[in-house]
XYZ file of N, CA, C and O in Angstrom:
308
model
N 52.579 93.399 74.320
C 52.561 94.775 73.951
C 51.110 95.265 73.990
O 50.229 94.610 73.462
N 50.906 96.399 74.629
C 49.572 96.974 74.746
C 49.404 98.075 73.695
O 50.271 98.929 73.540
N 48.268 98.034 72.973
C 47.984 99.009 71.929
C 46.613 99.617 72.203
O 45.641 98.897 72.434
N 46.553 100.945 72.168
C 45.312 101.684 72.377
C 45.051 102.497 71.123
O 45.971 103.131 70.584
N 43.818 102.473 70.643
C 43.502 103.220 69.429
C 42.014 103.274 69.163
O 41.198 102.943 70.028
N 41.682 103.701 67.947
C 40.287 103.772 67.521
C 40.137 103.107 66.158
O 41.051 103.149 65.323
N 38.975 102.521 65.955
C 38.640 101.911 64.676
C 38.105 102.984 63.733
O 37.878 104.124 64.143
N 37.875 102.615 62.472
C 37.446 103.602 61.488
C 36.083 104.226 61.801
O 35.801 105.345 61.383
N 35.262 103.541 62.571
C 33.956 104.099 62.947
C 34.015 104.898 64.246
O 32.992 105.335 64.762
N 35.217 105.077 64.797
C 35.390 105.843 66.028
C 35.368 105.011 67.292
O 35.605 105.533 68.378
N 35.090 103.723 67.179
C 35.078 102.842 68.340
C 36.471 102.669 68.918
O 37.415 102.378 68.192
N 36.607 102.871 70.216
C 37.912 102.768 70.877
C 38.238 101.307 71.178
O 37.346 100.487 71.384
N 39.528 101.004 71.184
C 39.974 99.674 71.595
C 41.233 99.794 72.448
O 41.981 100.750 72.358
N 41.420 98.799 73.277
C 42.587 98.664 74.143
C 42.902 97.176 74.157
O 42.158 96.390 74.738
N 43.972 96.776 73.454
C 44.269 95.360 73.282
C 45.690 95.035 73.720
O 46.556 95.903 73.770
N 45.894 93.779 73.987
C 47.216 93.227 74.249
C 47.573 92.361 73.035
O 46.846 91.413 72.711
N 48.647 92.701 72.333
C 49.133 91.889 71.222
C 50.038 90.831 71.835
O 51.110 91.137 72.347
N 49.571 89.589 71.819
C 50.198 88.523 72.594
C 51.279 87.762 71.840
O 52.167 87.194 72.464
N 51.156 87.674 70.520
C 52.093 86.855 69.754
C 51.772 85.375 69.798
O 52.542 84.561 69.318
N 50.629 85.028 70.349
C 50.210 83.626 70.436
C 49.415 83.238 69.197
O 48.631 84.027 68.678
N 49.603 82.028 68.734
C 48.899 81.534 67.550
C 47.389 81.460 67.777
O 46.605 81.857 66.923
N 46.987 80.955 68.944
C 45.567 80.741 69.206
C 44.813 82.026 69.556
O 43.605 82.103 69.385
N 45.508 83.034 70.053
C 44.858 84.293 70.435
C 45.865 85.436 70.274
O 46.464 85.889 71.249
N 46.043 85.906 69.023
C 47.066 86.924 68.772
C 46.770 88.273 69.411
O 47.682 89.034 69.704
N 45.477 88.540 69.652
C 45.065 89.814 70.246
C 44.044 89.526 71.335
O 43.086 88.797 71.109
N 44.254 90.103 72.515
C 43.313 89.940 73.619
C 42.752 91.309 73.987
O 43.488 92.283 74.071
N 41.437 91.370 74.170
C 40.834 92.603 74.656
C 39.755 93.179 73.765
O 38.920 93.943 74.218
N 39.736 92.832 72.481
C 38.718 93.358 71.571
C 38.422 92.314 70.501
O 39.301 91.916 69.739
N 37.173 91.909 70.448
C 36.776 90.940 69.421
C 36.899 91.532 68.028
O 37.237 90.845 67.077
N 36.621 92.831 67.899
C 36.686 93.474 66.586
C 38.124 93.533 66.069
O 38.367 93.293 64.889
N 39.056 93.851 66.927
C 40.457 93.895 66.508
C 40.954 92.477 66.227
O 41.681 92.250 65.258
N 40.553 91.523 67.036
C 40.933 90.127 66.790
C 40.396 89.664 65.431
O 41.099 89.012 64.662
N 39.167 90.037 65.091
C 38.586 89.681 63.799
C 39.352 90.351 62.654
O 39.548 89.746 61.593
N 39.804 91.572 62.858
C 40.593 92.275 61.853
C 41.898 91.525 61.587
O 42.277 91.311 60.428
N 42.565 91.092 62.645
C 43.815 90.337 62.498
C 43.538 89.015 61.785
O 44.273 88.638 60.863
N 42.476 88.328 62.146
C 42.130 87.065 61.494
C 41.820 87.284 60.019
O 42.205 86.478 59.164
N 41.141 88.370 59.696
C 40.769 88.680 58.321
C 42.001 88.891 57.441
O 42.020 88.481 56.288
N 43.034 89.509 57.972
C 44.223 89.831 57.185
C 45.363 88.819 57.329
O 46.407 89.008 56.713
N 45.175 87.770 58.116
C 46.209 86.746 58.267
C 46.545 86.140 56.901
O 45.655 85.801 56.138
N 47.848 86.087 56.606
C 48.313 85.541 55.343
C 48.460 86.580 54.241
O 49.042 86.296 53.200
N 47.948 87.781 54.465
C 48.053 88.839 53.473
C 49.252 89.728 53.790
O 49.632 89.886 54.939
N 49.844 90.344 52.780
C 51.018 91.186 53.014
C 50.672 92.495 53.717
O 49.633 93.093 53.443
N 51.536 92.909 54.631
C 51.428 94.213 55.301
C 52.790 94.893 55.219
O 53.823 94.232 55.207
N 52.756 96.222 55.133
C 53.990 97.007 55.144
C 54.393 97.248 56.583
O 53.601 97.743 57.383
N 55.624 96.917 56.923
C 56.092 97.116 58.292
C 56.444 98.572 58.570
O 56.467 98.999 59.719
N 56.708 99.325 57.535
C 57.007 100.752 57.647
C 56.413 101.466 56.453
O 55.864 100.822 55.546
N 56.531 102.767 56.389
C 55.936 103.514 55.280
C 56.429 103.073 53.898
O 55.682 103.108 52.931
N 57.680 102.635 53.818
C 58.247 102.214 52.538
C 58.576 100.726 52.496
O 59.165 100.253 51.534
N 58.225 100.006 53.526
C 58.476 98.580 53.541
C 59.422 98.220 54.670
O 59.733 99.070 55.485
N 59.837 97.027 54.782
C 59.570 95.896 53.905
C 58.154 95.354 54.077
O 57.448 95.711 55.016
N 57.775 94.518 53.161
C 56.453 93.886 53.180
C 56.613 92.468 53.718
O 57.564 91.767 53.389
N 55.672 92.066 54.583
C 55.719 90.726 55.183
C 54.297 90.197 55.271
O 53.364 90.946 55.568
N 54.125 88.908 55.027
C 52.802 88.295 55.199
C 52.458 88.270 56.679
O 53.298 87.937 57.512
N 51.236 88.640 56.992
C 50.789 88.707 58.385
C 50.602 87.313 58.964
O 49.850 86.505 58.426
N 51.321 87.044 60.016
C 51.169 85.824 60.804
C 50.733 86.239 62.201
O 51.249 87.223 62.742
N 49.800 85.525 62.811
C 49.306 85.900 64.141
C 50.390 85.962 65.209
O 50.272 86.717 66.163
N 51.464 85.214 65.040
C 52.542 85.196 66.033
C 53.557 86.326 65.834
O 54.420 86.522 66.676
N 53.447 87.048 64.754
C 54.378 88.126 64.412
C 53.863 89.450 64.978
O 53.060 90.133 64.358
N 54.334 89.809 66.157
C 53.872 91.015 66.852
C 54.124 92.263 66.009
O 53.279 93.155 65.936
N 55.263 92.334 65.343
C 55.600 93.494 64.517
C 54.613 93.658 63.368
O 54.157 94.770 63.077
N 54.254 92.565 62.709
C 53.308 92.626 61.596
C 51.897 92.966 62.081
O 51.174 93.710 61.413
N 51.493 92.437 63.238
C 50.168 92.771 63.790
C 50.109 94.253 64.116
O 49.120 94.932 63.798
N 51.151 94.790 64.720
C 51.194 96.218 65.022
C 51.156 97.045 63.732
O 50.462 98.062 63.660
N 51.870 96.612 62.707
C 51.843 97.323 61.421
C 50.440 97.326 60.824
O 49.996 98.338 60.274
N 49.730 96.211 60.944
C 48.347 96.148 60.463
C 47.474 97.132 61.219
O 46.684 97.871 60.616
N 47.605 97.165 62.545
C 46.802 98.092 63.339
C 47.120 99.543 62.981
O 46.218 100.373 62.902
N 48.376 99.838 62.738
C 48.750 101.204 62.344
C 48.184 101.560 60.977
O 47.860 102.710 60.708
N 48.060 100.572 60.100
C 47.550 100.817 58.751
C 46.022 100.904 58.716
O 45.464 101.747 58.022
N 45.347 100.050 59.463
C 43.887 99.928 59.364
C 43.109 100.646 60.460
O 41.888 100.740 60.377
N 43.810 101.129 61.505
C 43.157 101.842 62.601
C 44.001 103.059 62.955
O 45.083 103.244 62.412
N 43.508 103.855 63.862
C 44.287 104.995 64.365
C 44.881 104.587 65.710
O 44.175 104.554 66.723
N 46.160 104.255 65.717
C 46.845 103.873 66.944
C 47.206 105.138 67.717
O 47.844 106.042 67.185
N 46.779 105.200 68.979
C 47.017 106.357 69.818
C 48.254 106.152 70.693
O 49.050 107.063 70.887
N 48.405 104.930 71.209
C 49.505 104.655 72.131
C 49.931 103.196 72.041
O 49.100 102.308 71.885
N 51.239 102.982 72.144
C 51.802 101.635 72.184
C 52.701 101.568 73.419
O 53.570 102.415 73.609
N 52.472 100.556 74.265
C 53.296 100.344 75.458
C 53.922 98.959 75.372
O 53.265 97.995 75.020
N 55.177 98.897 75.730
C 55.885 97.615 75.719
C 55.537 96.814 76.899
O 55.129 96.588 77.736
């Protein structure tokens, strides 16, 4: 899944959310570091839940983290 967005400082990113344990995000070191930082912590999958602990292989949870912590502009399957 390809995700395009901006970070809180306005920096743009274009990443591929891979679902792989060793490299959950390809294309931006900053976004990869964000995913690593929040691994194991709960994220809301939608505005009201459910809540799930972030695992690097969980594409849905990684996307939810990006939507929560960055401004996602576009998501392509």
